[in-house]
């Protein structure tokens, strides 16, 4: 597994760096918009992507420091979906999968090393995003007139860690969804299109006909988990559901890879 | 399946078949390849060469049949692939990586050290260009890089699909010499190519398949023995055919008539004698020529005959 991981890291380092950079850039962008664009008088302001921007009071709270990362979680997840899809599908599109399997015929090891490398990119990307997001928040708070007193408490550190881990886990599940889509379509662009299409169109349409679908479907569950749970669905429930989704994605990806002929 | 000894065949297939839906890509293929030497895998487009190679490499699972590669069951590639190197179809590379990094990704995967990368780069004459981005390589350089990748593991069995594609004449000669050298040092090399002259020059043995079925298996010279080698003799005056036939018969030269002239199998070396014989006996010849098939002619005849049948 170490060999396939190292081999994947040599191939994927540029794309991984770009992906991690995009995650960090999104976090800085959303943090900036959060601090510059919030409505001082009205509490929580208008948001996008299904998550409202926090108001001034929220920003000054212990978890205000990580509001940018939390708000950028869906976008970071989409980046992860794209990264996993590109990494998995490109080898089929280019034909390099043949060379990899000639080098290491145990397919589970090849895919395991690849997934491990992608997970390390996600961990690095979200960690860097969290650090840069916090730095941006500290830099922008005085400009926006937001008090940072609560951000340096022990509770704030705990909240920062919790948010970072939640976003990291959610990002991994997004990535695993990208991997299974890429394994099914064997095309990076098709996998990304299907993934984003499901997020923007598929799940919202399902919500129109099934009110509580967001409590169960993957995108809604990811949002619930990142937010630390909601009224109808607890944090533990969303975490359990996400674990099931992750297990299903991983199992499907490995089974497809193990059983399919490499005819490309 | 119990592994055979090192003296057993490198590859042994029994009724190997691969179907994609209703289409049979490889049909009941049985073949045996001894260890050592260069074996040519020939066949027209769609003959099933690549599918066969992919089954040998574990990329595709056979629908039925059985076989061994280096003594191990063909359905368990993890047992033998550490001793197999391959170039499958077009060279595949990571364009943004250097040639050396392309090899490094595979070397790490196979547990091979950097010194072996230097050796194979030198072997395919890419030393000095190994730091360049692979996307800047010419097709020939990409092909050489892919061959270097196939040789990284210092494999016992090397399977190369169209290794001379995109190479200039000098590159083709280099690869041919490399294949021969690999065969001479005891490696088993299976090379598929549509350049029959290259196959003829480099290969000791040939396997010819057509529409997934075996057409010929044997030594290259055995195939060439099947080549037509006839002396064509056509008299200026058609009425002299009978006289000419009698002359050949008297001199023990076998022939067949076709109404226009005579065709004498295996008599091409006696063309001057036949010419003189006819002239001395008052028969003027309009045509005396050797009709000799090369490997390509035999290949086309065999594969077309198979198709016709």
mmCIF file of C-alpha atoms in Angstrom, chain B residues 25-157:
data_model
loop_
_atom_site.group_PDB
_atom_site.id
_atom_site.type_symbol
_atom_site.label_atom_id
_atom_site.label_comp_id
_atom_site.label_asym_id
_atom_site.label_seq_id
_atom_site.Cartn_x
_atom_site.Cartn_y
_atom_site.Cartn_z
ATOM 1 C CA UNK B 25 -12.741 -11.476 -29.454
ATOM 2 C CA UNK B 26 -10.613 -14.547 -28.742
ATOM 3 C CA UNK B 27 -11.956 -17.925 -29.700
ATOM 4 C CA UNK B 28 -10.649 -21.157 -28.200
ATOM 5 C CA UNK B 29 -7.019 -20.107 -28.420
ATOM 6 C CA UNK B 30 -4.507 -22.794 -27.527
ATOM 7 C CA UNK B 31 -0.847 -21.946 -27.776
ATOM 8 C CA UNK B 32 2.431 -22.678 -26.055
ATOM 9 C CA UNK B 33 5.418 -20.345 -25.863
ATOM 10 C CA UNK B 34 8.706 -21.778 -24.678
ATOM 11 C CA UNK B 35 10.976 -19.771 -22.410
ATOM 12 C CA UNK B 36 13.647 -17.626 -24.040
ATOM 13 C CA UNK B 37 13.676 -16.034 -27.471
ATOM 14 C CA UNK B 38 11.531 -13.569 -29.343
ATOM 15 C CA UNK B 39 8.045 -14.571 -30.409
ATOM 16 C CA UNK B 40 6.030 -12.541 -32.888
ATOM 17 C CA UNK B 41 2.283 -12.186 -32.382
ATOM 18 C CA UNK B 42 0.740 -11.399 -35.718
ATOM 19 C CA UNK B 43 -2.753 -10.748 -36.904
ATOM 20 C CA UNK B 44 -4.777 -8.150 -38.760
ATOM 21 C CA UNK B 45 -6.620 -5.401 -36.911
ATOM 22 C CA UNK B 46 -9.341 -6.895 -34.730
ATOM 23 C CA UNK B 47 -7.697 -10.315 -34.732
ATOM 24 C CA UNK B 48 -7.663 -10.450 -30.940
ATOM 25 C CA UNK B 49 -3.973 -9.712 -30.319
ATOM 26 C CA UNK B 50 -4.583 -6.958 -27.781
ATOM 27 C CA UNK B 51 -7.350 -8.899 -26.041
ATOM 28 C CA UNK B 52 -5.022 -11.892 -25.750
ATOM 29 C CA UNK B 53 -2.253 -9.707 -24.363
ATOM 30 C CA UNK B 54 -4.651 -8.099 -21.874
ATOM 31 C CA UNK B 55 -5.760 -11.512 -20.666
ATOM 32 C CA UNK B 56 -2.117 -12.514 -20.174
ATOM 33 C CA UNK B 57 -1.570 -9.352 -18.140
ATOM 34 C CA UNK B 58 -4.665 -9.816 -15.994
ATOM 35 C CA UNK B 59 -6.364 -6.713 -17.337
ATOM 36 C CA UNK B 60 -9.217 -8.756 -18.779
ATOM 37 C CA UNK B 61 -10.694 -11.936 -17.326
ATOM 38 C CA UNK B 62 -11.105 -14.849 -19.771
ATOM 39 C CA UNK B 63 -14.672 -15.990 -20.402
ATOM 40 C CA UNK B 64 -13.541 -19.620 -20.572
ATOM 41 C CA UNK B 65 -10.469 -21.735 -21.079
ATOM 42 C CA UNK B 66 -7.359 -21.951 -18.972
ATOM 43 C CA UNK B 67 -3.699 -21.155 -19.131
ATOM 44 C CA UNK B 68 -0.497 -20.430 -17.312
ATOM 45 C CA UNK B 69 1.973 -17.575 -17.455
ATOM 46 C CA UNK B 70 5.424 -18.357 -16.023
ATOM 47 C CA UNK B 71 3.850 -21.402 -14.426
ATOM 48 C CA UNK B 72 0.983 -19.610 -12.701
ATOM 49 C CA UNK B 73 -2.706 -19.601 -13.470
ATOM 50 C CA UNK B 74 -3.557 -16.855 -15.947
ATOM 51 C CA UNK B 75 -6.495 -15.822 -13.758
ATOM 52 C CA UNK B 76 -4.119 -15.013 -10.881
ATOM 53 C CA UNK B 77 -1.902 -12.285 -12.349
ATOM 54 C CA UNK B 78 -0.623 -11.170 -8.952
ATOM 55 C CA UNK B 79 1.320 -14.452 -8.822
ATOM 56 C CA UNK B 80 3.399 -13.716 -11.910
ATOM 57 C CA UNK B 81 3.137 -10.053 -12.880
ATOM 58 C CA UNK B 82 6.175 -9.096 -10.806
ATOM 59 C CA UNK B 83 8.188 -11.004 -13.431
ATOM 60 C CA UNK B 84 6.370 -9.545 -16.428
ATOM 61 C CA UNK B 85 6.944 -6.211 -18.157
ATOM 62 C CA UNK B 86 4.615 -4.904 -20.814
ATOM 63 C CA UNK B 87 3.811 -2.161 -23.240
ATOM 64 C CA UNK B 88 0.118 -2.378 -24.092
ATOM 65 C CA UNK B 89 -0.929 -0.589 -27.279
ATOM 66 C CA UNK B 90 0.040 3.085 -27.472
ATOM 67 C CA UNK B 91 2.609 4.419 -25.006
ATOM 68 C CA UNK B 92 0.816 5.955 -22.038
ATOM 69 C CA UNK B 93 2.544 8.605 -20.022
ATOM 70 C CA UNK B 94 1.839 11.373 -17.569
ATOM 71 C CA UNK B 95 2.515 14.361 -19.826
ATOM 72 C CA UNK B 96 3.253 16.865 -17.060
ATOM 73 C CA UNK B 97 5.870 14.664 -15.444
ATOM 74 C CA UNK B 98 9.424 14.303 -16.693
ATOM 75 C CA UNK B 99 10.458 11.069 -18.354
ATOM 76 C CA UNK B 100 12.370 10.118 -15.215
ATOM 77 C CA UNK B 101 9.387 10.849 -12.945
ATOM 78 C CA UNK B 102 7.156 8.793 -15.233
ATOM 79 C CA UNK B 103 9.517 5.875 -14.671
ATOM 80 C CA UNK B 104 9.832 6.680 -10.969
ATOM 81 C CA UNK B 105 6.072 6.310 -10.437
ATOM 82 C CA UNK B 106 6.262 2.811 -11.887
ATOM 83 C CA UNK B 107 9.567 1.967 -10.202
ATOM 84 C CA UNK B 108 8.108 2.836 -6.799
ATOM 85 C CA UNK B 109 5.066 0.732 -7.601
ATOM 86 C CA UNK B 110 7.239 -2.245 -8.527
ATOM 87 C CA UNK B 111 9.738 -1.737 -5.717
ATOM 88 C CA UNK B 112 12.604 -0.971 -8.105
ATOM 89 C CA UNK B 113 15.483 1.356 -7.191
ATOM 90 C CA UNK B 114 16.644 4.522 -8.974
ATOM 91 C CA UNK B 115 19.735 2.788 -10.366
ATOM 92 C CA UNK B 116 17.483 0.591 -12.520
ATOM 93 C CA UNK B 117 15.827 3.743 -13.889
ATOM 94 C CA UNK B 118 19.261 4.907 -15.049
ATOM 95 C CA UNK B 119 19.904 1.521 -16.654
ATOM 96 C CA UNK B 120 16.677 1.421 -18.660
ATOM 97 C CA UNK B 121 17.012 5.068 -19.685
ATOM 98 C CA UNK B 122 20.431 4.218 -21.029
ATOM 99 C CA UNK B 123 19.083 1.086 -22.697
ATOM 100 C CA UNK B 124 16.525 3.069 -24.715
ATOM 101 C CA UNK B 125 18.871 6.002 -25.283
ATOM 102 C CA UNK B 126 16.913 8.591 -23.299
ATOM 103 C CA UNK B 127 19.701 9.545 -20.900
ATOM 104 C CA UNK B 128 20.117 13.315 -21.032
ATOM 105 C CA UNK B 129 16.477 13.911 -21.931
ATOM 106 C CA UNK B 130 15.050 12.218 -18.855
ATOM 107 C CA UNK B 131 14.517 15.530 -17.049
ATOM 108 C CA UNK B 132 12.371 16.971 -19.853
ATOM 109 C CA UNK B 133 8.607 17.000 -19.609
ATOM 110 C CA UNK B 134 7.221 13.899 -21.281
ATOM 111 C CA UNK B 135 4.729 16.063 -23.189
ATOM 112 C CA UNK B 136 7.699 17.574 -25.036
ATOM 113 C CA UNK B 137 8.864 14.148 -26.239
ATOM 114 C CA UNK B 138 8.433 13.072 -29.834
ATOM 115 C CA UNK B 139 6.274 10.005 -30.481
ATOM 116 C CA UNK B 140 9.405 7.928 -30.888
ATOM 117 C CA UNK B 141 10.786 9.135 -27.545
ATOM 118 C CA UNK B 142 7.458 8.360 -25.860
ATOM 119 C CA UNK B 143 7.623 4.886 -27.375
ATOM 120 C CA UNK B 144 11.145 4.401 -26.049
ATOM 121 C CA UNK B 145 10.048 5.661 -22.624
ATOM 122 C CA UNK B 146 7.219 3.115 -22.618
ATOM 123 C CA UNK B 147 9.656 0.343 -23.530
ATOM 124 C CA UNK B 148 11.921 1.506 -20.707
ATOM 125 C CA UNK B 149 8.921 1.249 -18.386
ATOM 126 C CA UNK B 150 8.275 -2.298 -19.581
ATOM 127 C CA UNK B 151 11.871 -3.248 -18.775
ATOM 128 C CA UNK B 152 11.996 -1.597 -15.341
ATOM 129 C CA UNK B 153 11.368 -4.804 -13.399
ATOM 130 C CA UNK B 154 14.070 -6.638 -15.369
ATOM 131 C CA UNK B 155 11.269 -9.041 -16.263
ATOM 132 C CA UNK B 156 11.552 -12.659 -17.364
ATOM 133 C CA UNK B 157 8.676 -12.166 -19.776
#
